[in-house]
PDB file of C-alpha atoms and ligand atoms in Angstrom:
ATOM      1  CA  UNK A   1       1.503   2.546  13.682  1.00 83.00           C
ATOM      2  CA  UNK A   2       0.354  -0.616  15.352  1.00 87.00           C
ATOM      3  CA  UNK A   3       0.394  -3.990  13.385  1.00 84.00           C
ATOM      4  CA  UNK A   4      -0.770  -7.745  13.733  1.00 80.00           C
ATOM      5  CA  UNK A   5       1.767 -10.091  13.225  1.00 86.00           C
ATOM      6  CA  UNK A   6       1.001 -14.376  12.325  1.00 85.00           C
ATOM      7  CA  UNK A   7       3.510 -16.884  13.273  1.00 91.00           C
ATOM      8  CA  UNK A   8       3.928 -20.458  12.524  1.00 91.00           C
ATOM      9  CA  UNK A   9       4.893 -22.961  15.342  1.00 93.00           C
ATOM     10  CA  UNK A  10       6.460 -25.903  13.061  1.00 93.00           C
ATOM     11  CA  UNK A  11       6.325 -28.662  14.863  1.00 91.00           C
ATOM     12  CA  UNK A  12       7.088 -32.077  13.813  1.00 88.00           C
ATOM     13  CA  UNK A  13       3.636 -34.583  14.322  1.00 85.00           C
ATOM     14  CA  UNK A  14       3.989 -37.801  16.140  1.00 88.00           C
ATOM     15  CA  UNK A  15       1.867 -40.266  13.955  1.00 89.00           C
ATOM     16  CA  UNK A  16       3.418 -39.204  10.398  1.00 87.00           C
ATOM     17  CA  UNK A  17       4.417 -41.432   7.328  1.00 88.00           C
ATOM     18  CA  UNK A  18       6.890 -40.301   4.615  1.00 86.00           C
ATOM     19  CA  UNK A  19       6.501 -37.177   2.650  1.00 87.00           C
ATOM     20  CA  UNK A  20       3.749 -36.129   4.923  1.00 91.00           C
ATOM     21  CA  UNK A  21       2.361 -33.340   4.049  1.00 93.00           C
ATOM     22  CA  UNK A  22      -0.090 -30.609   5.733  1.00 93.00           C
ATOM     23  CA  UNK A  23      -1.814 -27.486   5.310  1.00 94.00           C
ATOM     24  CA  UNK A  24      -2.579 -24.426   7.273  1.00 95.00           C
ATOM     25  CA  UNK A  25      -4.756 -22.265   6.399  1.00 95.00           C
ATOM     26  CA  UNK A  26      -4.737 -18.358   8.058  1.00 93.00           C
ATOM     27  CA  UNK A  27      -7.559 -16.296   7.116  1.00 94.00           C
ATOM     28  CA  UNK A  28      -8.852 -12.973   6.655  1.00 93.00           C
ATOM     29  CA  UNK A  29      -5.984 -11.280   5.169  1.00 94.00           C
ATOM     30  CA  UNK A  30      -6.612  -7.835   3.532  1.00 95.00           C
ATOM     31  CA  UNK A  31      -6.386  -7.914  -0.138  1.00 97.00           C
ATOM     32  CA  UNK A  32      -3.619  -6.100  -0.818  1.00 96.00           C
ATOM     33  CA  UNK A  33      -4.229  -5.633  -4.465  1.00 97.00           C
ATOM     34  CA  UNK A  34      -7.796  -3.951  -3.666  1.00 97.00           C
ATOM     35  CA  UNK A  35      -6.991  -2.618  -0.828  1.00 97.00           C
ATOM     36  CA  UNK A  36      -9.225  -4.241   0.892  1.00 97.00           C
ATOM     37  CA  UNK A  37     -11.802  -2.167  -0.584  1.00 97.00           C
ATOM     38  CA  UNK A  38     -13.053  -5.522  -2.744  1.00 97.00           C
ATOM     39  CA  UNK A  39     -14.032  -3.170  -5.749  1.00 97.00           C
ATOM     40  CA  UNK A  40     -12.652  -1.037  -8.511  1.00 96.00           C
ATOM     41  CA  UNK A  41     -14.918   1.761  -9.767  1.00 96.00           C
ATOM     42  CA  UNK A  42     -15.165   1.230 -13.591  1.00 93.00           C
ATOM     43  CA  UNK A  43     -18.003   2.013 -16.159  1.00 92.00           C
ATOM     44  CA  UNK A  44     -20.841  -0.263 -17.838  1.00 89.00           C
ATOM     45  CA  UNK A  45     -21.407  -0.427 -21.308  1.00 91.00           C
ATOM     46  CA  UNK A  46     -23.605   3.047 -21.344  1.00 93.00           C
ATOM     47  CA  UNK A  47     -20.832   4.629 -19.862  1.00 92.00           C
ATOM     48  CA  UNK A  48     -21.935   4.584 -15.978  1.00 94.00           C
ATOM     49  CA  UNK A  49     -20.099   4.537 -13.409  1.00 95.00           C
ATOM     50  CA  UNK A  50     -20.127   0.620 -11.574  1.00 95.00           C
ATOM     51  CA  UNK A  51     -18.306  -1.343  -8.896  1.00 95.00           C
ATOM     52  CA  UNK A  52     -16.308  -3.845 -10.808  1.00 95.00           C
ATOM     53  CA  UNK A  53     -15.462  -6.445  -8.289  1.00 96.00           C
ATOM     54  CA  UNK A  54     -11.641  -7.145  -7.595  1.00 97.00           C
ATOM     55  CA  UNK A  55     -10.156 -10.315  -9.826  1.00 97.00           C
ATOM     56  CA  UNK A  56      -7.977 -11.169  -6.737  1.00 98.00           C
ATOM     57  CA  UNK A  57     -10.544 -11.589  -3.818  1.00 98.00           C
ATOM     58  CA  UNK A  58     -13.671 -12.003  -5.728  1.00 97.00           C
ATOM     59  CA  UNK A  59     -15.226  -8.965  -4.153  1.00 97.00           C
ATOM     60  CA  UNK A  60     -14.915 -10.375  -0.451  1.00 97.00           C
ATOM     61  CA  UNK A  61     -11.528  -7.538   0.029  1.00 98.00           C
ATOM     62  CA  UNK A  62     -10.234 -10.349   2.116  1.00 98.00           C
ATOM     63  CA  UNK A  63      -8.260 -13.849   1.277  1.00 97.00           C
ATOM     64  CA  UNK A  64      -7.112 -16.756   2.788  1.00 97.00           C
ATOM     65  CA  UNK A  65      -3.311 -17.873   3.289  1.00 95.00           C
ATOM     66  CA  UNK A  66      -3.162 -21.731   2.915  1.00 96.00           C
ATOM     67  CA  UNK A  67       0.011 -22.685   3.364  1.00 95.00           C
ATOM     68  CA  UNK A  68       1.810 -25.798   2.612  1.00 95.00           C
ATOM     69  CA  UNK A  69       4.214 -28.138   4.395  1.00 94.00           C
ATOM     70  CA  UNK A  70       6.002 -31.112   3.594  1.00 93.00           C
ATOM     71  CA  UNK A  71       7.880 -32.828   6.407  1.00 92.00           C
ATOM     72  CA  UNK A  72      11.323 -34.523   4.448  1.00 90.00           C
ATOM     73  CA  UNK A  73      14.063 -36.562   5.910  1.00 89.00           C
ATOM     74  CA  UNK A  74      17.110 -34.088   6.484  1.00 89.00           C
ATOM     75  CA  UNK A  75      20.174 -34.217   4.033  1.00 88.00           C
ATOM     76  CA  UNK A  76      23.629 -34.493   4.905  1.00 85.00           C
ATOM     77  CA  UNK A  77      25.329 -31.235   5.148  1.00 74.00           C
ATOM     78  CA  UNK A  78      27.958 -30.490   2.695  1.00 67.00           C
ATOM     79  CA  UNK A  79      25.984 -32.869  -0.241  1.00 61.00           C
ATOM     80  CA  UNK A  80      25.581 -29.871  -2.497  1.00 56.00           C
ATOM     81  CA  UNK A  81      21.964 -30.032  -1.770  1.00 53.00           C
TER      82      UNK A  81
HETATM   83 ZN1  LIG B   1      -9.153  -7.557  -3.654  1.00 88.86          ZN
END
């Protein structure tokens, strides 16, 4: 079975000051608690049957990865850190 696979490229910006921080942000992930379906079948008050929209992707059966970095001077090896 085929797959798509994301990588991250880390590298380290030129202009940066201390604790610099970014974000990436990789989207169009399939919900993986809906299934990417974006709805659970559930029923209304009078007992029907409805599309109850998924509390994870808001309906959409996709999401968005943002992921954080924060760029840190290196520690000494062997400091128990
Ligand atoms: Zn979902």
């Amino acid at each position: 079975m085929s797959r798509t696979t994301k990588l991250i490229e880390l590298r380290c910006p030129e202009h940066m000051r201390p604790g610099q921080r970014e974000t990436l942000v990789s989207e169009g992930h399939v919900c993986g608690y809906c299934h990417g379906n974006g709805f659970f079948w559930g029923s209304d008050q009078y007992g029907h049957r409805t599309k109850c929209p998924c509390p994870v992707c808001n309906g959409s059966g996709e999401l968005d990865a943002h992921i954080g970095i924060e760029w840190k001077a290196r520690k000494e090896a062997g400091d128990g850190a």
